[in-house]
CSV table of C-alpha atoms and ligand atoms in Angstrom, one decimal:
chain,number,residue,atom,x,y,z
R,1,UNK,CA,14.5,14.3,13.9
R,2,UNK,CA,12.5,11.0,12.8
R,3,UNK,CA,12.2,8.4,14.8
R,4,UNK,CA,13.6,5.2,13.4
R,5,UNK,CA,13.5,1.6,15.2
R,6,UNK,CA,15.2,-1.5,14.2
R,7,UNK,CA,15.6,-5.1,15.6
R,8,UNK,CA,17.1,-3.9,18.9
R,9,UNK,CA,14.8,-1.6,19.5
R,10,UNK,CA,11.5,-4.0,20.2
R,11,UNK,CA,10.5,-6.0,22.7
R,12,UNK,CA,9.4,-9.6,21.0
R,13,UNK,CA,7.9,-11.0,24.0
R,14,UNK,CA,4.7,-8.3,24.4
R,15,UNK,CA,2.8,-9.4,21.1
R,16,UNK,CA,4.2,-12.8,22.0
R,17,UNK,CA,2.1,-13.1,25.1
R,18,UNK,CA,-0.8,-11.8,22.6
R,19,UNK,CA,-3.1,-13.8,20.8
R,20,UNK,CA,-3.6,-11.9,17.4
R,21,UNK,CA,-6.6,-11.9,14.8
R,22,UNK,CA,-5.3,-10.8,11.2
R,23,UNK,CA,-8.3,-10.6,9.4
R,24,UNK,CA,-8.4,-10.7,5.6
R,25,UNK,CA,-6.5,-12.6,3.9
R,26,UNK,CA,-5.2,-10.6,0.8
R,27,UNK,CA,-2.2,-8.8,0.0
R,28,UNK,CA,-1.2,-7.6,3.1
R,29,UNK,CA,-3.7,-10.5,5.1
R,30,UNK,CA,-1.5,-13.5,4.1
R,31,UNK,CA,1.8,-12.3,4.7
R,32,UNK,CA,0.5,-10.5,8.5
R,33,UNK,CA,-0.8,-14.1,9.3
R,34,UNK,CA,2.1,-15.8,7.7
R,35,UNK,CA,5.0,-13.8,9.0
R,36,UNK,CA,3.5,-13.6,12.6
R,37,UNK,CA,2.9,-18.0,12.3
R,38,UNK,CA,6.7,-18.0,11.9
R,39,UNK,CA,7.9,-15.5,14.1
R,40,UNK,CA,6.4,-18.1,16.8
R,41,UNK,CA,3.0,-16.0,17.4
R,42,UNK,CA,-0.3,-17.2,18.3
R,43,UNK,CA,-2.9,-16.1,15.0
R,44,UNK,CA,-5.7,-16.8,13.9
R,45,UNK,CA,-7.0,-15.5,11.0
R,46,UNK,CA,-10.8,-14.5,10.6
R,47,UNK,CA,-12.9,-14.8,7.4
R,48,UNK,CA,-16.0,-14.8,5.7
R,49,UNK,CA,-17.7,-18.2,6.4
R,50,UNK,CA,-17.9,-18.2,2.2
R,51,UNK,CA,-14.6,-16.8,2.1
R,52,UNK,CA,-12.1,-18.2,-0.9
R,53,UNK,CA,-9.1,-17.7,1.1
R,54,UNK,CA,-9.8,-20.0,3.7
R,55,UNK,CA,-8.8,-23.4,1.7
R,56,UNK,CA,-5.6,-21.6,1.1
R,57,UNK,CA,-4.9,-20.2,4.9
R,58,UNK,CA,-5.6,-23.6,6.1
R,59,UNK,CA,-3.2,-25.4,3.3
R,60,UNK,CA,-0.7,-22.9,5.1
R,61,UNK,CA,-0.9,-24.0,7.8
R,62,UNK,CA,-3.0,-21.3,9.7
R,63,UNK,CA,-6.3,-21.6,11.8
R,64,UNK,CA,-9.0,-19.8,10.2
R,65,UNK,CA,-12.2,-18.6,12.4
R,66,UNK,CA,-15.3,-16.7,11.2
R,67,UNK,CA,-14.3,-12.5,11.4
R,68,UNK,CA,-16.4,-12.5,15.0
R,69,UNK,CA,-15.0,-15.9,16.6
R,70,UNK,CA,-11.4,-14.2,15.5
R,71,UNK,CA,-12.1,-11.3,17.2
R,72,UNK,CA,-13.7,-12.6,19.9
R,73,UNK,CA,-10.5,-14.8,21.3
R,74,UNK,CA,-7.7,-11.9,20.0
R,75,UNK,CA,-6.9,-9.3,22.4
R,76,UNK,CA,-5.0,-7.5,19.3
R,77,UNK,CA,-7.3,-7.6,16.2
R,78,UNK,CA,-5.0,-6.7,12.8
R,79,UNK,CA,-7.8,-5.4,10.3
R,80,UNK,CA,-6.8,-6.2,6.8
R,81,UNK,CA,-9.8,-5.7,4.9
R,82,UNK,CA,-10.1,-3.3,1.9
R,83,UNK,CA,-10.5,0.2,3.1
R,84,UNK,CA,-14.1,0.6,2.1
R,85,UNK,CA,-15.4,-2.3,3.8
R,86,UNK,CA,-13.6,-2.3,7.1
R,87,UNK,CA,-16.3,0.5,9.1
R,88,UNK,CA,-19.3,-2.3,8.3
R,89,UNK,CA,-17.3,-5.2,9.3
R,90,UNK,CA,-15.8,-3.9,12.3
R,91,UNK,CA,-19.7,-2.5,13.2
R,92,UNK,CA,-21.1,-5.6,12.7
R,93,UNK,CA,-18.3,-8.5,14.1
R,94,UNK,CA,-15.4,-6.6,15.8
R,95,UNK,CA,-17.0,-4.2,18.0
R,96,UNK,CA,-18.9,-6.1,20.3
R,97,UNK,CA,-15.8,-8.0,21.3
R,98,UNK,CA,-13.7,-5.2,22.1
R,99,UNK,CA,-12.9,-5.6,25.9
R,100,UNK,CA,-10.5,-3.0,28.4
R,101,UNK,CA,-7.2,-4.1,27.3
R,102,UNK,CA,-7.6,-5.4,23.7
R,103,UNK,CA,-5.3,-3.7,20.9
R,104,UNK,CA,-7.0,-2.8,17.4
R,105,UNK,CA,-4.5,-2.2,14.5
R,106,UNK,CA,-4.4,-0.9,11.2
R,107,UNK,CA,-2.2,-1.2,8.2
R,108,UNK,CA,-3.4,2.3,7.1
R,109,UNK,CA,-5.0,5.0,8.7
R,110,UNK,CA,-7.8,5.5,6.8
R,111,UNK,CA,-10.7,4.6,8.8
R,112,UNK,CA,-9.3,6.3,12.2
R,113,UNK,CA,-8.1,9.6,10.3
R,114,UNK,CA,-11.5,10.0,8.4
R,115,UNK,CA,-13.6,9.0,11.7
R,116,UNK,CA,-15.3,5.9,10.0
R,117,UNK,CA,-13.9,3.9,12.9
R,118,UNK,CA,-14.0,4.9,16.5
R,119,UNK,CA,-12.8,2.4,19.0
R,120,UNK,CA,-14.0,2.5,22.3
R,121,UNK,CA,-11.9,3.6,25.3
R,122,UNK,CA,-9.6,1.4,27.2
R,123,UNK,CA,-8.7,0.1,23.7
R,124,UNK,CA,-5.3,0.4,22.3
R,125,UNK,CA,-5.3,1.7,18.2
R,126,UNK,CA,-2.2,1.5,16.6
R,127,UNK,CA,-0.9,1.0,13.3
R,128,UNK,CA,1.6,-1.1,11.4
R,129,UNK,CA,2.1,0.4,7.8
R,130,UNK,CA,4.4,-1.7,5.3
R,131,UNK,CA,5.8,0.6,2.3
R,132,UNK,CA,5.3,-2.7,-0.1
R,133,UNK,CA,2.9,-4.6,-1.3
R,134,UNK,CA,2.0,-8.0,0.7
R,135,UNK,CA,3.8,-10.0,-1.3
R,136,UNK,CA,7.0,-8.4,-0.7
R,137,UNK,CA,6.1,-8.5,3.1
R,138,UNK,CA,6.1,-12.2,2.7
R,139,UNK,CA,9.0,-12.7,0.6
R,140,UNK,CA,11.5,-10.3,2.3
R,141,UNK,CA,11.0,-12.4,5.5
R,142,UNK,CA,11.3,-15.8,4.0
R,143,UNK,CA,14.6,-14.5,2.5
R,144,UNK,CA,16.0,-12.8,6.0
R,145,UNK,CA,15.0,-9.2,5.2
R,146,UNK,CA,11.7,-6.9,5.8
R,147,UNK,CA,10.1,-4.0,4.1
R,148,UNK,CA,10.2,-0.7,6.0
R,149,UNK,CA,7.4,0.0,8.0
R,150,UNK,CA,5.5,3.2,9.6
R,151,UNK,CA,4.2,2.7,13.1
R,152,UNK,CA,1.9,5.1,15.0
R,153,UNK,CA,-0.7,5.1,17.8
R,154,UNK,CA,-3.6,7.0,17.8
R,155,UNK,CA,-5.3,5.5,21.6
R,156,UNK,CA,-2.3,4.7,24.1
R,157,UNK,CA,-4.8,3.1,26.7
R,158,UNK,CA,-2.6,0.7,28.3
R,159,UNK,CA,0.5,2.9,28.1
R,160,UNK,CA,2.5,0.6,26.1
R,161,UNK,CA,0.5,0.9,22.4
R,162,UNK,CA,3.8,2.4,20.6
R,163,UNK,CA,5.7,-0.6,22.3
R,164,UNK,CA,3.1,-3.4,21.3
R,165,UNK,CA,3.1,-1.5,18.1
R,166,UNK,CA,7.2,-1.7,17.2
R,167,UNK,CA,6.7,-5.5,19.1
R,168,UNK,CA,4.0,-6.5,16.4
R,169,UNK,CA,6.6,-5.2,13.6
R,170,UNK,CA,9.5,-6.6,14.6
R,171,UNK,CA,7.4,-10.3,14.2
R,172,UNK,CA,6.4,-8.8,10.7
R,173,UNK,CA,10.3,-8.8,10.1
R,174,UNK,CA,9.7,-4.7,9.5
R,175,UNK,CA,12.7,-4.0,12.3
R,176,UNK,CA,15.0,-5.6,10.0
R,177,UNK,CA,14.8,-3.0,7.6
R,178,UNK,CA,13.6,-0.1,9.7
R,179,UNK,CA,10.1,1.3,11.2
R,180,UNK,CA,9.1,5.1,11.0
R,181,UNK,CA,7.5,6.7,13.7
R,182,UNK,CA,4.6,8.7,12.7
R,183,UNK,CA,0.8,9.6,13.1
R,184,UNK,CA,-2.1,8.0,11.6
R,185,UNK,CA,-2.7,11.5,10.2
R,186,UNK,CA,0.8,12.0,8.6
R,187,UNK,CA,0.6,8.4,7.0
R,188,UNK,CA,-2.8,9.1,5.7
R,189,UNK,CA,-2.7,12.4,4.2
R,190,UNK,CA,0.7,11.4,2.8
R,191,UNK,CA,-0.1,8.6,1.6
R,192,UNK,CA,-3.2,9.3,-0.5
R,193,UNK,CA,-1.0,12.6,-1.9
R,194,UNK,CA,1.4,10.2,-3.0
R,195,UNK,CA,-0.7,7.8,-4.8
R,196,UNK,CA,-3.1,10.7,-5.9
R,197,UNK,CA,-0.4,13.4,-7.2
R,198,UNK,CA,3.0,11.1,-7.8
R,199,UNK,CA,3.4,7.3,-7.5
R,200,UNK,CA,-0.4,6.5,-9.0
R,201,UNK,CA,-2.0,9.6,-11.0
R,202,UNK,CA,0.7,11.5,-11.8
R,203,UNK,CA,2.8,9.2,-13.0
R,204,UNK,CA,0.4,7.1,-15.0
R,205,UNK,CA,-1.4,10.4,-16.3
R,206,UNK,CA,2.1,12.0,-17.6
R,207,UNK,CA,3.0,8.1,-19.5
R,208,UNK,CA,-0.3,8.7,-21.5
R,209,UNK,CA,0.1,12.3,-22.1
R,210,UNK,CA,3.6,12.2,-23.2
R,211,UNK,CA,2.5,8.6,-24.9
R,212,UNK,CA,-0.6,10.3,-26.9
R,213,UNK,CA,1.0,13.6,-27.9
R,214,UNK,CA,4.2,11.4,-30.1
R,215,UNK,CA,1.2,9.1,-31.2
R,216,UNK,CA,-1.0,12.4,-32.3
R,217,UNK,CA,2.4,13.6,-34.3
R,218,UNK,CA,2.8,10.9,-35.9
R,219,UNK,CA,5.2,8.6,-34.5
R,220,UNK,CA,4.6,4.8,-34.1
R,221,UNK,CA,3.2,3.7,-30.9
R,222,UNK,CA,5.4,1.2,-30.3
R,223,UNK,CA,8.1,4.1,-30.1
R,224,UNK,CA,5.7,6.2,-27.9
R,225,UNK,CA,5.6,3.2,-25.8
R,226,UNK,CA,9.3,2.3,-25.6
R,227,UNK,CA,9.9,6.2,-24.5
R,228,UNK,CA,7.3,7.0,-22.4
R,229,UNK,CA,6.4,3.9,-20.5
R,230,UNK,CA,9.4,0.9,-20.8
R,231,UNK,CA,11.9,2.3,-20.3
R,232,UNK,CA,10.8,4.6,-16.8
R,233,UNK,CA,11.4,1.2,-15.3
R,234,UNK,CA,15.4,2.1,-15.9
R,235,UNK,CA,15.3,5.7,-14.5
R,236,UNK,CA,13.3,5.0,-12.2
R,237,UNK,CA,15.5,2.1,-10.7
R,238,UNK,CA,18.5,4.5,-10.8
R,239,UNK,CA,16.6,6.6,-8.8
R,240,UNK,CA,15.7,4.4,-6.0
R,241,UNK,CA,19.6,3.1,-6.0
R,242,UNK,CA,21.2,6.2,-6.4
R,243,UNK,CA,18.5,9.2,-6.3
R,244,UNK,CA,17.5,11.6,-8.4
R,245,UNK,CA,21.3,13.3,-8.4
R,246,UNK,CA,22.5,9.5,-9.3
R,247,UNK,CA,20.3,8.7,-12.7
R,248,UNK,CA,21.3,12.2,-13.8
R,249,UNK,CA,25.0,10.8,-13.7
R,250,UNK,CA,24.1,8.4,-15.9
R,251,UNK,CA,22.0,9.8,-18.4
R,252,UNK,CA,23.6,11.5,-21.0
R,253,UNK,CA,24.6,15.4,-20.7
R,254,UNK,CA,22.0,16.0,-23.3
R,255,UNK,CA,19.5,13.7,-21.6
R,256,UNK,CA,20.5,15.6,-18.4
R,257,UNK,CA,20.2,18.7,-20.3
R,258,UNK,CA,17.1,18.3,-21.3
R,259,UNK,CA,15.5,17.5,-17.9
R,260,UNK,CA,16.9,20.1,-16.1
R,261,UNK,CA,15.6,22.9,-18.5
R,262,UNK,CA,12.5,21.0,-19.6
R,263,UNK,CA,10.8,19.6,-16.4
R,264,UNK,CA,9.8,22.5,-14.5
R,265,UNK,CA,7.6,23.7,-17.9
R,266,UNK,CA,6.3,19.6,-17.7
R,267,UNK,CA,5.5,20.8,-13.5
R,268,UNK,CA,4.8,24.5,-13.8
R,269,UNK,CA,3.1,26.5,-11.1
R,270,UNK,CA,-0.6,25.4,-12.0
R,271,UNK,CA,0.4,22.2,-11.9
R,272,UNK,CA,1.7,22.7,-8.1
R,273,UNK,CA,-1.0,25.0,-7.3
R,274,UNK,CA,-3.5,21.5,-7.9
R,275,UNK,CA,-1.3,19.7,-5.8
R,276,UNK,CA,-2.2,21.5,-2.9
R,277,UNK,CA,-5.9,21.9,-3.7
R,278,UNK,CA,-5.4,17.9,-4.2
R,279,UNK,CA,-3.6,18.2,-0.9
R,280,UNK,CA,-6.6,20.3,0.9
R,281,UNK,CA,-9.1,17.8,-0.5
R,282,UNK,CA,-7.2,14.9,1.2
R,283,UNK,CA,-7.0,17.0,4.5
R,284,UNK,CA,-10.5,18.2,4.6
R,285,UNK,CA,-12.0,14.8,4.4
R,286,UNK,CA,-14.0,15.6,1.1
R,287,UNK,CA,-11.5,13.0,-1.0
R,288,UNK,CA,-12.6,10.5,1.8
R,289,UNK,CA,-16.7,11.2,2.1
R,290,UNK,CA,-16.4,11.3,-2.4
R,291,UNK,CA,-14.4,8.0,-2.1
R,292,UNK,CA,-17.1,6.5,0.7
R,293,UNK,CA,-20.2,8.1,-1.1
R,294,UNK,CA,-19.0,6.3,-4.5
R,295,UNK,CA,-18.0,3.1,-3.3
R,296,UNK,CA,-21.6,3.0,-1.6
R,297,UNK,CA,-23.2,4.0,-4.9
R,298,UNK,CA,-21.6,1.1,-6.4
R,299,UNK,CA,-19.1,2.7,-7.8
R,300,UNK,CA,-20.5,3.8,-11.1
R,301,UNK,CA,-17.7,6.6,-11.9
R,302,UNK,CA,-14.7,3.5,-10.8
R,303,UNK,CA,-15.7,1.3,-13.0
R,304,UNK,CA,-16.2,3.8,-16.2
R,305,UNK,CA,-13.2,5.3,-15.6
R,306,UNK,CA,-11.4,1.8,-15.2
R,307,UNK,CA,-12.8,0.1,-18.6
R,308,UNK,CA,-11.9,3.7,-20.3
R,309,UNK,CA,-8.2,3.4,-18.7
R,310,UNK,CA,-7.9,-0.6,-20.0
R,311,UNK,CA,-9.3,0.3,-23.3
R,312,UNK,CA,-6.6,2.9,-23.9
R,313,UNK,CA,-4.1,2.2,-27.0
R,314,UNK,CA,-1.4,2.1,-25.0
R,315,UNK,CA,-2.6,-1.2,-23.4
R,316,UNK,CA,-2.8,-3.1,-26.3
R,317,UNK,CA,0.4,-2.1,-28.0
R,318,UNK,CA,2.1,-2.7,-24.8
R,319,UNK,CA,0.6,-6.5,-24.6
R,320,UNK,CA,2.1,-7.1,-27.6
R,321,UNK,CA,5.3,-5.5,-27.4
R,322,UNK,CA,5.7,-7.5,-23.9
R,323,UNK,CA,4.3,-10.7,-25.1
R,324,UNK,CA,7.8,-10.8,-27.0
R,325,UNK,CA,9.9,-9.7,-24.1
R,326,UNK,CA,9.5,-12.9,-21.6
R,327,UNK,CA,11.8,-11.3,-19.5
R,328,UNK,CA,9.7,-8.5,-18.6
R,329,UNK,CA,7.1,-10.4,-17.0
R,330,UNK,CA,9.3,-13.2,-15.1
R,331,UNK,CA,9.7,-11.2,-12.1
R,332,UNK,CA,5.7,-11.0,-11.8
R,333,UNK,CA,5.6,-14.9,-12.4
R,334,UNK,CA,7.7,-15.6,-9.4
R,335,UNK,CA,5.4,-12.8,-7.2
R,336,UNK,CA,2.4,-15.3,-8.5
R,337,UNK,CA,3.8,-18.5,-7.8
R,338,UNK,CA,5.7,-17.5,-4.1
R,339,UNK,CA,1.8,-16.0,-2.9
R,340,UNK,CA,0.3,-19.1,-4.4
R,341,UNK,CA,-1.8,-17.0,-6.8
B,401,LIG,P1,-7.0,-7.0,-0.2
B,401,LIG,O1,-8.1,-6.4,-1.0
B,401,LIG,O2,-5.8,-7.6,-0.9
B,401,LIG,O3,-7.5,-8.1,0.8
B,401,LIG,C1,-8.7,-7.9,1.6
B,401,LIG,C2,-9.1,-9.2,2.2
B,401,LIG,O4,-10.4,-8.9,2.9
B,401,LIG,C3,-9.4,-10.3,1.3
B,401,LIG,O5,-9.0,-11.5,1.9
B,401,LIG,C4,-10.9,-10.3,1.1
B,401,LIG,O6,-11.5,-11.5,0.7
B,401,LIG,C5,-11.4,-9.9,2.5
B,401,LIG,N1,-12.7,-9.2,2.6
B,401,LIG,C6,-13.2,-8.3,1.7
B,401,LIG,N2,-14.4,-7.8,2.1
B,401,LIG,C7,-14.6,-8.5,3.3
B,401,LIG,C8,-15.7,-8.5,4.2
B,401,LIG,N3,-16.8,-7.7,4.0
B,401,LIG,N4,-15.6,-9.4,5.3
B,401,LIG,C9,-14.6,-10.2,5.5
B,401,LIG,N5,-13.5,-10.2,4.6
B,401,LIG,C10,-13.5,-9.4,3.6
B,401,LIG,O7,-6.6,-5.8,0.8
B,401,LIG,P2,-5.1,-5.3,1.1
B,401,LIG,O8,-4.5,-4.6,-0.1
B,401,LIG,O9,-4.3,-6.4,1.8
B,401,LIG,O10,-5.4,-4.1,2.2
B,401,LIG,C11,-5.7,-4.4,3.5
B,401,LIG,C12,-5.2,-3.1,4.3
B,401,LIG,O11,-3.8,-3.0,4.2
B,401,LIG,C13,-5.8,-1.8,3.9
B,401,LIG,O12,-6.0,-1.0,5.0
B,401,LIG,C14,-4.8,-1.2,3.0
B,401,LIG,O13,-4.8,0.2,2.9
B,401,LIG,C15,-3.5,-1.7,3.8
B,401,LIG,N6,-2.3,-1.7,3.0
B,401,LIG,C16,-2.2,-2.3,1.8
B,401,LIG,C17,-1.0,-2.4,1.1
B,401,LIG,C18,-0.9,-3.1,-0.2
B,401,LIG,O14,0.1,-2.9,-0.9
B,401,LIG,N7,-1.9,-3.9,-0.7
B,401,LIG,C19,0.1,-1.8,1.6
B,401,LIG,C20,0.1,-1.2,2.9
B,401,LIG,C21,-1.2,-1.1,3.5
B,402,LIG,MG1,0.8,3.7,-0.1
């Protein structure tokens, strides 16, 4: 049975009695280092000396150190860098701070599951995973609320990690809504499959298929584009309220119909067979060393892939076709203006 932990569950005062580095300042950077401020915890957040963000942590209110004077003072270091530049970083300004007793946490397991980061013994390594984007972090807590979190420990040296871990999350206002206990390997693997296979590339890969196929037979692209991509916002909203069982009540028999004889020819057994050699790739590490080796090579394959993905039809006809529905875009505007950019 999964282990779920709400408010009553943590102990505030342990990362109280903690001073805490976030470092970064992005998406999930500003709303660590914000929610933690409020929850009454000592941060500090470390940055590049050149760094952008640090005019807008400081206008927040928070200290802002270089990444080694951060981690230097912290005895719990929260690394929010980008995935591919946290091994070098923590090498370089992070490591040679680490003392008996310090915590390091993650927001992802990434770097501990793939062995690009190996903390030294007598060091606590734990991770607090939202399931949103920073920006919700930040605005859940300003309104009350949290987003639901995935907690794990991966080094338990002081005995208390998991407890430091839950302590750390309640702060982040995650207990409000509910933290999952897992391991860094189940949130990793799970969550690349997800991104790689559902939420990211299978999702965005069916729009264009299903897009490009009424386009190549003829049909107007602003229809292909109402069908296939506008309106997944409404099913898919029925489905987070009321699951998959829920939006079928409320299509139409014929919709319903038509999904429940269709969709396994859509996701037919060679389509499952790839998602578990997608699954095997994530597992085996060879997702992670391509990912690493491509990042290094500065990212030649990213970026063709990227300009081919913006330069698709359905990009443009979409700008225009949501440059007359306002309403479409307000709920990003208010994203924009509550992270200040
Ligand atoms: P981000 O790209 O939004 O922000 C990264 C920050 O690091 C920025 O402030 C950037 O200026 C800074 N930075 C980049 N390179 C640096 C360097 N070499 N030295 C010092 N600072 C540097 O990243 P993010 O999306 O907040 O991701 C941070 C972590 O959180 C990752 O482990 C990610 O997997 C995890 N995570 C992200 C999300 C999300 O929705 N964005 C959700 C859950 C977990
Ligand atoms: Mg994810």
């Amino acid at each position: 049975m999964a282990k779920l932990y709400y408010e009553n569950d943590a102990n505030p005062s342990l990362v109280r009695s903690r001073k805490v580095a976030v470092i970064g300042y992005g998406s999930q950077g500003h709303a660590h280092a914000l929610n933690l401020h409020d929850s009454g915890i000592d941060v500090r957040v470390g940055l590049r000396p050149e760094s952008s963000s640090r005019a807008k942590a400081e206008a927040a209110g928070l200290r802002v150190a270089g990444v080694a004077e951060a981690a230097a003072e912290a005895d719990l270091i929260m690394i929010l860098l980008p995935d591919t530049e946290q091994a070098a970083v923590y090498q370089a300004e992070i490591a040679p701070h680490l003392a008996k007793g310090d915590a390091v946490f993650f927001a992802h397991g990434f770097n501990i599951r793939f062995g690009l980061i190996t903390p030294p013994p007598g060091v606590d390594v734990a991770m607090v995973a939202p399931k949103g984007p920073g920006h919700l972090v930040r605005r859940t807590y300003t309104e009350g609320g949290g987003v639901p979190s995935l907690i794990a420990v991966s080094a338990d040296a002081s005995g208390q990690a998991m407890a430091l871990a839950l302590s750390y999350a309640d702060a982040l206002g995650a207990t409000r809504a509910g933290v999952l206990e897992t391991t860094f390997a189940e949130e990793t693997e799970t969550d690349l499959f997800g991104e790689q296979v559902v939420l990211c590339g299978g999702l965005t890969a069916l729009v264009m298929a299903g897009f490009e196929t009424l386009v190549e037979a003829g049909y107007q692209p602003e229809s292909a584009y109402f069908e296939c991509l506008h309106e997944l916002k409404l099913i898919v909203d029925l489905m987070y309220e009321q699951g998959i069982a829920g939006m079928r009540f409320s299509v139409s028999d014929t919709a319903e119909y038509g999904d429940l004889t269709r969709g396994p020819r859509i996701i037919d057994d060679r389509v499952r067979a790839e998602m578990r050699r997608i699954l095997e790739e994530i597992k085996d590490g060879s997702f992670a060393t391509e990912w690493v080796a491509e990042d290094r090579a500065g990212r030649p394959r990213f970026n063709e892939l990227r300009a081919a993905g913006r330069s698709h039809p359905i990009e443009s006809v979409g700008a225009e076709l949501r440059s007359m529905m306002p309403f479409v875009t307000a709920g990003r505007q208010r994203l924009e203006d509550i992270s200040g950019g």
